[in-house]
PDB file of C-alpha atoms in Angstrom:
ATOM      1  CA  MET O   1       0.000   0.000   0.000  1.00 90.00           C
ATOM      2  CA  ILE O   2       1.362   3.429  -1.037  1.00 95.00           C
ATOM      3  CA  ARG O   3       0.447   6.324   1.250  1.00 96.00           C
ATOM      4  CA  PHE O   4       0.821   9.830  -0.136  1.00 97.00           C
ATOM      5  CA  THR O   5       0.173  13.522   0.495  1.00 97.00           C
ATOM      6  CA  GLY O   6      -0.640  15.888  -2.335  1.00 97.00           C
ATOM      7  CA  ARG O   7      -2.723  18.709  -3.717  1.00 96.00           C
ATOM      8  CA  ILE O   8      -5.890  18.368  -5.778  1.00 95.00           C
ATOM      9  CA  THR O   9      -5.123  19.954  -9.134  1.00 95.00           C
ATOM     10  CA  LYS O  10      -8.335  19.095 -10.964  1.00 92.00           C
ATOM     11  CA  ASN O  11     -11.840  17.803 -10.222  1.00 87.00           C
ATOM     12  CA  GLN O  12     -13.687  16.237 -13.112  1.00 83.00           C
ATOM     13  CA  ASN O  13     -16.974  14.378 -12.641  1.00 80.00           C
ATOM     14  CA  GLY O  14     -16.139  13.328  -9.095  1.00 81.00           C
ATOM     15  CA  TYR O  15     -12.616  12.138  -9.886  1.00 90.00           C
ATOM     16  CA  PHE O  16      -9.793  14.093  -8.282  1.00 94.00           C
ATOM     17  CA  PHE O  17      -6.362  14.488  -9.846  1.00 96.00           C
ATOM     18  CA  VAL O  18      -3.821  14.684  -7.011  1.00 97.00           C
ATOM     19  CA  ALA O  19      -0.214  15.841  -7.521  1.00 96.00           C
ATOM     20  CA  ALA O  20       1.645  14.132  -4.704  1.00 96.00           C
ATOM     21  CA  THR O  21       4.763  15.360  -2.950  1.00 95.00           C
ATOM     22  CA  ASP O  22       6.515  12.111  -3.960  1.00 90.00           C
ATOM     23  CA  GLY O  23       6.415  13.277  -7.586  1.00 92.00           C
ATOM     24  CA  ASN O  24       3.631  10.941  -8.684  1.00 94.00           C
ATOM     25  CA  SER O  25       0.087  11.789  -9.771  1.00 95.00           C
ATOM     26  CA  TYR O  26      -2.962   9.826  -8.663  1.00 97.00           C
ATOM     27  CA  LEU O  27      -6.529   9.655  -9.954  1.00 96.00           C
ATOM     28  CA  CYS O  28      -8.607   9.490  -6.790  1.00 94.00           C
ATOM     29  CA  LYS O  29     -12.057   8.963  -5.345  1.00 90.00           C
ATOM     30  CA  THR O  30     -13.091   9.663  -1.756  1.00 86.00           C
ATOM     31  CA  ARG O  31     -14.276   7.484   1.080  1.00 73.00           C
ATOM     32  CA  GLY O  32     -17.953   7.731   1.972  1.00 69.00           C
ATOM     33  CA  ARG O  33     -17.125   8.720   5.551  1.00 64.00           C
ATOM     34  CA  LEU O  34     -14.984  11.579   4.285  1.00 64.00           C
ATOM     35  CA  ARG O  35     -17.875  12.912   2.191  1.00 57.00           C
ATOM     36  CA  LEU O  36     -19.970  13.086   5.375  1.00 51.00           C
ATOM     37  CA  GLU O  37     -17.286  15.023   7.252  1.00 57.00           C
ATOM     38  CA  TRP O  38     -16.655  17.604   4.483  1.00 58.00           C
ATOM     39  CA  ASP O  39     -19.236  19.474   2.434  1.00 62.00           C
ATOM     40  CA  ASP O  40     -17.064  19.139  -0.646  1.00 82.00           C
ATOM     41  CA  LEU O  41     -13.513  18.884  -1.879  1.00 87.00           C
ATOM     42  CA  PHE O  42     -12.005  21.693  -3.927  1.00 90.00           C
ATOM     43  CA  VAL O  43      -9.161  22.253  -6.310  1.00 92.00           C
ATOM     44  CA  GLY O  44      -6.294  23.423  -4.116  1.00 95.00           C
ATOM     45  CA  ASP O  45      -7.094  21.114  -1.183  1.00 95.00           C
ATOM     46  CA  TRP O  46      -4.138  19.299   0.369  1.00 96.00           C
ATOM     47  CA  VAL O  47      -5.111  15.701   1.043  1.00 95.00           C
ATOM     48  CA  ASP O  48      -3.729  12.415   2.324  1.00 95.00           C
ATOM     49  CA  GLY O  49      -4.441   9.252   0.419  1.00 95.00           C
ATOM     50  CA  GLU O  50      -3.466   5.688  -0.330  1.00 95.00           C
ATOM     51  CA  SER O  51      -2.963   3.679  -3.500  1.00 95.00           C
ATOM     52  CA  GLU O  52      -2.437   0.011  -4.234  1.00 93.00           C
ATOM     53  CA  ASP O  53      -1.156   0.294  -7.794  1.00 92.00           C
ATOM     54  CA  GLY O  54       0.555   3.716  -7.875  1.00 90.00           C
ATOM     55  CA  GLU O  55      -1.991   5.082 -10.338  1.00 93.00           C
ATOM     56  CA  TYR O  56      -5.437   5.074  -8.746  1.00 95.00           C
ATOM     57  CA  GLY O  57      -5.973   6.214  -5.183  1.00 95.00           C
ATOM     58  CA  LEU O  58      -8.385   6.867  -2.386  1.00 93.00           C
ATOM     59  CA  ILE O  59      -8.456  10.192  -0.504  1.00 93.00           C
ATOM     60  CA  THR O  60      -8.553   9.460   3.220  1.00 91.00           C
ATOM     61  CA  ARG O  61      -8.111  12.909   4.809  1.00 91.00           C
ATOM     62  CA  VAL O  62      -8.419  16.583   3.941  1.00 92.00           C
ATOM     63  CA  GLN O  63      -5.855  18.854   5.582  1.00 94.00           C
ATOM     64  CA  PRO O  64      -6.863  22.197   7.172  1.00 94.00           C
ATOM     65  CA  ARG O  65      -7.345  25.024   4.662  1.00 93.00           C
ATOM     66  CA  THR O  66      -5.473  28.321   4.775  1.00 93.00           C
ATOM     67  CA  SER O  67      -7.946  30.253   2.594  1.00 92.00           C
ATOM     68  CA  ARG O  68     -11.180  29.781   0.704  1.00 89.00           C
ATOM     69  CA  LEU O  69     -13.171  31.734  -1.864  1.00 85.00           C
ATOM     70  CA  GLN O  70     -16.906  31.191  -2.273  1.00 79.00           C
ATOM     71  CA  ARG O  71     -16.856  32.068  -5.972  1.00 73.00           C
ATOM     72  CA  PRO O  72     -15.044  30.563  -7.670  1.00 77.00           C
ATOM     73  CA  PRO O  73     -14.924  27.752  -5.091  1.00 82.00           C
ATOM     74  CA  VAL O  74     -11.154  27.385  -4.587  1.00 86.00           C
ATOM     75  CA  VAL O  75      -8.956  26.950  -1.521  1.00 93.00           C
ATOM     76  CA  ASN O  76      -5.375  27.367  -0.274  1.00 95.00           C
ATOM     77  CA  ILE O  77      -4.468  30.076  -2.784  1.00 95.00           C
ATOM     78  CA  SER O  78      -1.961  32.916  -2.258  1.00 95.00           C
ATOM     79  CA  GLN O  79      -3.607  35.644  -4.313  1.00 96.00           C
ATOM     80  CA  VAL O  80      -6.306  36.292  -6.911  1.00 95.00           C
ATOM     81  CA  LEU O  81      -5.854  37.664 -10.415  1.00 96.00           C
ATOM     82  CA  LEU O  82      -9.128  39.364 -11.384  1.00 96.00           C
ATOM     83  CA  VAL O  83      -9.451  39.714 -15.157  1.00 95.00           C
ATOM     84  CA  THR O  84     -12.031  42.122 -16.590  1.00 96.00           C
ATOM     85  CA  SER O  85     -12.426  43.402 -20.135  1.00 96.00           C
ATOM     86  CA  VAL O  86     -13.161  47.073 -20.721  1.00 96.00           C
ATOM     87  CA  ALA O  87     -15.219  46.272 -23.830  1.00 96.00           C
ATOM     88  CA  ALA O  88     -16.897  43.260 -25.485  1.00 92.00           C
ATOM     89  CA  PRO O  89     -18.110  42.536 -22.852  1.00 93.00           C
ATOM     90  CA  ALA O  90     -18.305  45.832 -20.978  1.00 94.00           C
ATOM     91  CA  PRO O  91     -17.053  45.724 -17.378  1.00 95.00           C
ATOM     92  CA  ASN O  92     -19.497  44.784 -14.637  1.00 94.00           C
ATOM     93  CA  ARG O  93     -18.200  47.035 -11.869  1.00 96.00           C
ATOM     94  CA  VAL O  94     -20.457  45.686  -9.152  1.00 95.00           C
ATOM     95  CA  LEU O  95     -19.295  42.137  -9.895  1.00 93.00           C
ATOM     96  CA  LEU O  96     -15.658  43.258  -9.879  1.00 96.00           C
ATOM     97  CA  ASP O  97     -16.091  45.067  -6.558  1.00 96.00           C
ATOM     98  CA  LYS O  98     -17.823  42.035  -5.060  1.00 94.00           C
ATOM     99  CA  LEU O  99     -14.877  39.870  -6.073  1.00 93.00           C
ATOM    100  CA  ILE O 100     -12.457  42.370  -4.563  1.00 96.00           C
ATOM    101  CA  TRP O 101     -14.603  42.427  -1.414  1.00 95.00           C
ATOM    102  CA  MET O 102     -14.302  38.650  -1.144  1.00 92.00           C
ATOM    103  CA  CYS O 103     -10.511  38.897  -1.524  1.00 93.00           C
ATOM    104  CA  GLU O 104     -10.342  41.494   1.248  1.00 95.00           C
ATOM    105  CA  HIS O 105     -12.626  39.390   3.444  1.00 92.00           C
ATOM    106  CA  GLU O 106     -10.333  36.361   3.029  1.00 91.00           C
ATOM    107  CA  ARG O 107      -7.173  38.509   3.311  1.00 94.00           C
ATOM    108  CA  LEU O 108      -6.084  37.476  -0.174  1.00 94.00           C
ATOM    109  CA  PRO O 109      -4.264  40.154  -2.176  1.00 96.00           C
ATOM    110  CA  PRO O 110      -6.038  40.944  -5.469  1.00 96.00           C
ATOM    111  CA  VAL O 111      -4.259  41.816  -8.703  1.00 97.00           C
ATOM    112  CA  LEU O 112      -6.395  43.468 -11.392  1.00 98.00           C
ATOM    113  CA  CYS O 113      -5.928  43.063 -15.127  1.00 97.00           C
ATOM    114  CA  PHE O 114      -8.089  44.968 -17.608  1.00 97.00           C
ATOM    115  CA  THR O 115      -8.078  43.425 -21.079  1.00 96.00           C
ATOM    116  CA  LYS O 116      -9.154  44.595 -24.565  1.00 95.00           C
ATOM    117  CA  ALA O 117      -8.083  48.144 -23.703  1.00 96.00           C
ATOM    118  CA  ASP O 118      -7.446  48.820 -27.392  1.00 96.00           C
ATOM    119  CA  LEU O 119     -11.219  48.687 -27.974  1.00 96.00           C
ATOM    120  CA  ALA O 120     -11.943  51.465 -25.453  1.00 97.00           C
ATOM    121  CA  PRO O 121      -8.754  53.344 -24.464  1.00 96.00           C
ATOM    122  CA  ALA O 122     -10.516  56.114 -22.529  1.00 97.00           C
ATOM    123  CA  ALA O 123     -12.624  53.655 -20.537  1.00 97.00           C
ATOM    124  CA  ALA O 124      -9.520  51.581 -19.776  1.00 97.00           C
ATOM    125  CA  GLU O 125      -7.646  54.612 -18.492  1.00 97.00           C
ATOM    126  CA  GLU O 126     -10.573  55.681 -16.292  1.00 97.00           C
ATOM    127  CA  ILE O 127     -11.246  52.307 -14.662  1.00 98.00           C
ATOM    128  CA  ALA O 128      -7.544  51.581 -14.134  1.00 98.00           C
ATOM    129  CA  ALA O 129      -7.134  54.930 -12.358  1.00 98.00           C
ATOM    130  CA  VAL O 130      -9.978  54.084  -9.949  1.00 98.00           C
ATOM    131  CA  TYR O 131      -8.263  50.960  -8.651  1.00 98.00           C
ATOM    132  CA  ARG O 132      -4.724  52.324  -8.694  1.00 98.00           C
ATOM    133  CA  GLN O 133      -5.953  55.075  -6.370  1.00 96.00           C
ATOM    134  CA  ILE O 134      -7.035  52.574  -3.671  1.00 97.00           C
ATOM    135  CA  PRO O 135      -4.274  51.237  -4.350  1.00 96.00           C
ATOM    136  CA  TYR O 136      -4.215  47.797  -5.986  1.00 98.00           C
ATOM    137  CA  PRO O 137      -1.757  46.378  -8.533  1.00 97.00           C
ATOM    138  CA  VAL O 138      -3.331  47.102 -11.940  1.00 98.00           C
ATOM    139  CA  LEU O 139      -2.328  45.859 -15.392  1.00 97.00           C
ATOM    140  CA  VAL O 140      -3.848  47.037 -18.663  1.00 97.00           C
ATOM    141  CA  SER O 141      -3.496  44.936 -21.809  1.00 94.00           C
ATOM    142  CA  GLY O 142      -4.673  45.140 -25.403  1.00 92.00           C
ATOM    143  CA  TYR O 143      -3.529  44.997 -29.005  1.00 89.00           C
ATOM    144  CA  GLY O 144      -0.906  47.644 -29.760  1.00 86.00           C
ATOM    145  CA  LEU O 145      -0.394  48.528 -26.085  1.00 86.00           C
ATOM    146  CA  PRO O 146       2.861  48.114 -24.145  1.00 84.00           C
ATOM    147  CA  PRO O 147       3.243  44.459 -23.081  1.00 87.00           C
ATOM    148  CA  VAL O 148       2.462  43.604 -19.463  1.00 93.00           C
ATOM    149  CA  LEU O 149       3.557  39.946 -19.487  1.00 92.00           C
ATOM    150  CA  ASP O 150       6.883  40.485 -17.707  1.00 93.00           C
ATOM    151  CA  GLU O 151       5.181  42.453 -14.937  1.00 95.00           C
ATOM    152  CA  LEU O 152       2.486  39.798 -14.640  1.00 95.00           C
ATOM    153  CA  ARG O 153       5.064  37.001 -14.433  1.00 93.00           C
ATOM    154  CA  THR O 154       6.754  38.871 -11.579  1.00 95.00           C
ATOM    155  CA  LEU O 155       3.444  39.191  -9.718  1.00 96.00           C
ATOM    156  CA  LEU O 156       2.753  35.465 -10.163  1.00 95.00           C
ATOM    157  CA  GLN O 157       6.216  34.302  -9.098  1.00 95.00           C
ATOM    158  CA  GLY O 158       6.317  32.032  -6.062  1.00 96.00           C
ATOM    159  CA  ARG O 159       2.544  31.953  -5.556  1.00 96.00           C
ATOM    160  CA  LEU O 160      -0.542  29.904  -6.282  1.00 95.00           C
ATOM    161  CA  THR O 161      -2.795  32.399  -8.066  1.00 95.00           C
ATOM    162  CA  ALA O 162      -6.457  31.842  -8.835  1.00 93.00           C
ATOM    163  CA  VAL O 163      -7.433  33.544 -12.083  1.00 92.00           C
ATOM    164  CA  CYS O 164     -11.088  34.518 -12.162  1.00 90.00           C
ATOM    165  CA  GLY O 165     -13.578  36.886 -13.738  1.00 88.00           C
ATOM    166  CA  PRO O 166     -16.557  36.982 -16.112  1.00 89.00           C
ATOM    167  CA  SER O 167     -16.867  34.791 -19.192  1.00 85.00           C
ATOM    168  CA  GLY O 168     -15.260  35.959 -22.413  1.00 88.00           C
ATOM    169  CA  VAL O 169     -12.797  38.482 -20.954  1.00 91.00           C
ATOM    170  CA  GLY O 170      -9.684  36.630 -22.109  1.00 88.00           C
ATOM    171  CA  LYS O 171      -8.433  34.827 -18.986  1.00 87.00           C
ATOM    172  CA  SER O 172      -7.209  31.755 -20.850  1.00 83.00           C
ATOM    173  CA  THR O 173      -5.711  33.849 -23.645  1.00 85.00           C
ATOM    174  CA  LEU O 174      -3.782  35.887 -21.085  1.00 88.00           C
ATOM    175  CA  LEU O 175      -2.457  32.781 -19.348  1.00 84.00           C
ATOM    176  CA  ASN O 176      -1.362  31.227 -22.635  1.00 85.00           C
ATOM    177  CA  ALA O 177       0.572  34.404 -23.392  1.00 86.00           C
ATOM    178  CA  VAL O 178       2.218  34.363 -19.953  1.00 86.00           C
ATOM    179  CA  THR O 179       3.338  30.747 -20.268  1.00 79.00           C
ATOM    180  CA  GLY O 180       4.243  30.929 -23.937  1.00 75.00           C
ATOM    181  CA  ARG O 181       2.372  27.633 -24.376  1.00 70.00           C
ATOM    182  CA  ARG O 182      -1.170  26.711 -25.329  1.00 70.00           C
ATOM    183  CA  LEU O 183      -2.114  25.262 -21.961  1.00 62.00           C
ATOM    184  CA  PHE O 184      -5.602  26.735 -21.726  1.00 62.00           C
ATOM    185  CA  ALA O 185      -8.373  26.329 -24.308  1.00 63.00           C
ATOM    186  CA  THR O 186      -9.600  29.469 -26.073  1.00 58.00           C
ATOM    187  CA  GLN O 187     -12.045  30.376 -28.801  1.00 51.00           C
ATOM    188  CA  ALA O 188     -11.553  33.007 -31.463  1.00 47.00           C
ATOM    189  CA  LEU O 189     -13.217  36.386 -31.067  1.00 45.00           C
ATOM    190  CA  SER O 190     -16.099  37.200 -33.357  1.00 44.00           C
ATOM    191  CA  GLU O 191     -14.948  39.689 -35.973  1.00 42.00           C
ATOM    192  CA  LYS O 192     -18.345  41.381 -35.728  1.00 43.00           C
ATOM    193  CA  ILE O 193     -18.720  41.851 -31.980  1.00 40.00           C
ATOM    194  CA  ARG O 194     -15.187  40.957 -30.775  1.00 42.00           C
ATOM    195  CA  ARG O 195     -16.570  38.865 -27.942  1.00 41.00           C
ATOM    196  CA  GLY O 196     -15.178  35.623 -26.581  1.00 43.00           C
ATOM    197  CA  ARG O 197     -16.953  32.600 -25.146  1.00 48.00           C
ATOM    198  CA  ASN O 198     -16.320  30.811 -21.890  1.00 46.00           C
ATOM    199  CA  THR O 199     -14.081  27.821 -22.671  1.00 50.00           C
ATOM    200  CA  THR O 200     -12.950  26.846 -19.141  1.00 47.00           C
ATOM    201  CA  ARG O 201     -15.313  24.194 -17.734  1.00 54.00           C
ATOM    202  CA  HIS O 202     -13.576  23.398 -14.462  1.00 75.00           C
ATOM    203  CA  SER O 203     -10.875  24.785 -12.176  1.00 82.00           C
ATOM    204  CA  GLU O 204      -7.402  23.394 -12.759  1.00 87.00           C
ATOM    205  CA  ILE O 205      -3.958  24.110 -11.304  1.00 91.00           C
ATOM    206  CA  VAL O 206      -1.080  24.361 -13.766  1.00 89.00           C
ATOM    207  CA  PRO O 207       2.606  24.776 -12.776  1.00 88.00           C
ATOM    208  CA  LEU O 208       4.412  27.719 -14.376  1.00 87.00           C
ATOM    209  CA  GLY O 209       7.796  27.291 -12.723  1.00 83.00           C
ATOM    210  CA  ALA O 210       9.479  26.669  -9.397  1.00 82.00           C
ATOM    211  CA  ASP O 211       6.865  27.202  -6.656  1.00 88.00           C
ATOM    212  CA  THR O 212       4.674  29.102  -9.140  1.00 94.00           C
ATOM    213  CA  PHE O 213       1.193  27.871 -10.055  1.00 94.00           C
ATOM    214  CA  VAL O 214      -1.931  29.337 -11.615  1.00 92.00           C
ATOM    215  CA  MET O 215      -5.486  28.115 -11.316  1.00 89.00           C
ATOM    216  CA  ASP O 216      -7.731  28.827 -14.281  1.00 84.00           C
ATOM    217  CA  THR O 217     -11.402  28.923 -13.259  1.00 83.00           C
ATOM    218  CA  PRO O 218     -14.727  28.937 -15.154  1.00 79.00           C
ATOM    219  CA  GLY O 219     -16.168  32.348 -15.933  1.00 68.00           C
ATOM    220  CA  PHE O 220     -19.421  33.615 -14.491  1.00 62.00           C
ATOM    221  CA  GLY O 221     -21.673  36.626 -14.900  1.00 60.00           C
ATOM    222  CA  SER O 222     -23.118  37.202 -11.432  1.00 60.00           C
ATOM    223  CA  LEU O 223     -22.324  36.830  -7.747  1.00 70.00           C
ATOM    224  CA  SER O 224     -25.143  36.893  -5.205  1.00 70.00           C
ATOM    225  CA  TYR O 225     -23.053  36.483  -2.064  1.00 73.00           C
ATOM    226  CA  VAL O 226     -23.483  39.093   0.706  1.00 80.00           C
ATOM    227  CA  PRO O 227     -21.908  39.012   4.209  1.00 88.00           C
ATOM    228  CA  ASN O 228     -23.654  37.916   7.374  1.00 89.00           C
ATOM    229  CA  GLU O 229     -23.131  41.199   9.243  1.00 93.00           C
ATOM    230  CA  PHE O 230     -23.735  44.680   7.804  1.00 95.00           C
ATOM    231  CA  ALA O 231     -20.490  45.998   9.322  1.00 93.00           C
ATOM    232  CA  GLU O 232     -18.557  43.518   7.147  1.00 95.00           C
ATOM    233  CA  LEU O 233     -19.549  45.478   4.027  1.00 96.00           C
ATOM    234  CA  ALA O 234     -17.367  48.479   4.801  1.00 96.00           C
ATOM    235  CA  ALA O 235     -14.533  46.212   5.970  1.00 96.00           C
ATOM    236  CA  GLY O 236     -14.276  44.750   2.472  1.00 96.00           C
ATOM    237  CA  PHE O 237     -13.865  48.145   0.761  1.00 97.00           C
ATOM    238  CA  LYS O 238     -10.327  49.176   1.606  1.00 97.00           C
ATOM    239  CA  GLU O 239     -10.755  52.934   1.106  1.00 98.00           C
ATOM    240  CA  ILE O 240     -14.070  52.987   2.997  1.00 98.00           C
ATOM    241  CA  ARG O 241     -12.635  50.953   5.858  1.00 97.00           C
ATOM    242  CA  GLU O 242      -9.732  53.367   6.250  1.00 96.00           C
ATOM    243  CA  ARG O 243     -12.068  56.372   6.610  1.00 96.00           C
ATOM    244  CA  SER O 244     -14.777  54.793   8.759  1.00 96.00           C
ATOM    245  CA  GLY O 245     -13.025  55.794  11.966  1.00 95.00           C
ATOM    246  CA  ASP O 246     -13.437  59.483  11.099  1.00 97.00           C
ATOM    247  CA  CYS O 247     -17.243  59.328  10.942  1.00 97.00           C
ATOM    248  CA  ARG O 248     -19.158  61.055  13.731  1.00 96.00           C
ATOM    249  CA  PHE O 249     -21.050  57.871  14.658  1.00 96.00           C
ATOM    250  CA  ASN O 250     -19.241  54.638  15.443  1.00 94.00           C
ATOM    251  CA  ASP O 251     -21.995  52.595  13.768  1.00 94.00           C
ATOM    252  CA  CYS O 252     -22.244  54.831  10.705  1.00 97.00           C
ATOM    253  CA  SER O 253     -23.630  52.938   7.717  1.00 97.00           C
ATOM    254  CA  HIS O 254     -22.167  55.540   5.306  1.00 98.00           C
ATOM    255  CA  LEU O 255     -25.533  55.823   3.584  1.00 97.00           C
ATOM    256  CA  GLN O 256     -27.370  58.824   5.040  1.00 94.00           C
ATOM    257  CA  GLU O 257     -25.960  59.747   8.451  1.00 95.00           C
ATOM    258  CA  PRO O 258     -24.666  63.317   8.960  1.00 96.00           C
ATOM    259  CA  HIS O 259     -20.933  64.011   9.321  1.00 96.00           C
ATOM    260  CA  CYS O 260     -20.012  60.843   7.449  1.00 98.00           C
ATOM    261  CA  ALA O 261     -16.333  60.880   6.501  1.00 98.00           C
ATOM    262  CA  VAL O 262     -16.891  58.303   3.761  1.00 98.00           C
ATOM    263  CA  ARG O 263     -19.540  60.289   1.904  1.00 98.00           C
ATOM    264  CA  ALA O 264     -17.401  63.418   2.325  1.00 98.00           C
ATOM    265  CA  ALA O 265     -14.507  61.548   0.701  1.00 98.00           C
ATOM    266  CA  VAL O 266     -16.769  60.533  -2.182  1.00 98.00           C
ATOM    267  CA  ALA O 267     -17.887  64.129  -2.656  1.00 98.00           C
ATOM    268  CA  GLY O 268     -14.258  65.274  -2.598  1.00 97.00           C
ATOM    269  CA  GLY O 269     -13.123  62.724  -5.161  1.00 96.00           C
ATOM    270  CA  GLU O 270     -10.990  60.783  -2.673  1.00 97.00           C
ATOM    271  CA  ILE O 271     -13.220  57.716  -3.077  1.00 98.00           C
ATOM    272  CA  ALA O 272     -14.447  56.856  -6.577  1.00 98.00           C
ATOM    273  CA  GLY O 273     -18.175  57.245  -7.081  1.00 98.00           C
ATOM    274  CA  SER O 274     -18.344  53.865  -8.830  1.00 98.00           C
ATOM    275  CA  ARG O 275     -16.863  52.146  -5.790  1.00 98.00           C
ATOM    276  CA  TYR O 276     -19.319  53.864  -3.461  1.00 98.00           C
ATOM    277  CA  ASP O 277     -22.168  52.871  -5.813  1.00 98.00           C
ATOM    278  CA  SER O 278     -21.066  49.244  -5.489  1.00 97.00           C
ATOM    279  CA  TYR O 279     -21.046  49.588  -1.706  1.00 98.00           C
ATOM    280  CA  CYS O 280     -24.602  50.996  -1.785  1.00 98.00           C
ATOM    281  CA  PHE O 281     -25.714  48.203  -4.114  1.00 96.00           C
ATOM    282  CA  MET O 282     -24.365  45.566  -1.733  1.00 96.00           C
ATOM    283  CA  ALA O 283     -25.949  47.378   1.223  1.00 97.00           C
ATOM    284  CA  THR O 284     -29.325  47.217  -0.526  1.00 96.00           C
ATOM    285  CA  GLU O 285     -28.842  43.506  -1.220  1.00 94.00           C
ATOM    286  CA  TRP O 286     -28.004  42.927   2.430  1.00 95.00           C
ATOM    287  CA  LYS O 287     -31.124  44.762   3.628  1.00 94.00           C
ATOM    288  CA  GLU O 288     -33.346  42.886   1.184  1.00 93.00           C
ATOM    289  CA  ARG O 289     -31.983  39.585   2.414  1.00 91.00           C
ATOM    290  CA  GLU O 290     -32.670  40.582   6.018  1.00 90.00           C
ATOM    291  CA  LYS O 291     -36.276  41.475   5.134  1.00 88.00           C
ATOM    292  CA  GLU O 292     -36.746  38.060   3.552  1.00 84.00           C
ATOM    293  CA  LYS O 293     -35.858  36.403   6.857  1.00 80.00           C
ATOM    294  CA  TYR O 294     -38.966  37.853   8.521  1.00 78.00           C
ATOM    295  CA  ARG O 295     -41.485  37.346   5.702  1.00 72.00           C
TER     296      ARG O 295
END
């Protein structure tokens, strides 16, 4: 009997591909008892297992997780690369800010990359400036623009990075360019609308170099998650969190109270209006969910 420890690199139809620390790879299932103890297993999970033939295995234990994202459902990552196009499709700012909120909530550093900037240069410049002001690392890519691949490789070095964002924004294309290999499936853009299709069907970890891994994840168009406590909303917006202590009221919601330092910062251009709009949108979602509890 071979006993091994490794990381789940791919989950396909209930079969888990595990890259073991002994250098071997195993195609694994899980014990029934383990399925009762854990809600699910995710790409990125470190597991213990056993194998009789050195090829197929059985996962016997899931090790404690260091981080977890709700959407996409991935664990044990070091950072998140959020990819958003500035055109075809147009950016969904609320979705982007929700993803950033989740990164902040899990204490995972986000890196932002805005693609297809050649299709809307002014829009690319405006949205990049919003997030550089916070500040977050921001890359802007597009045909005819200065290459960002070397900078991106530096940001990825030595980390396990989950790459996520809406469908059709060019995540797989970007990763193929970074690796210099066709590791991730893509589809050609329509010449008429210059829009891509989602080609990633499952999350998968791919090694890029020594201690450097990326996880390509399926695209999605919405994210309904809201926090349990209202106070968590402001905590996930870095620039709002930093100014909350200057509000007159300790429990300020930053929506309508007088002497609110956050709304003053929005009015003064210190906090982007689009970011505050996303905060208000999430606040409305939170309140609607609370109302549903008592109906």
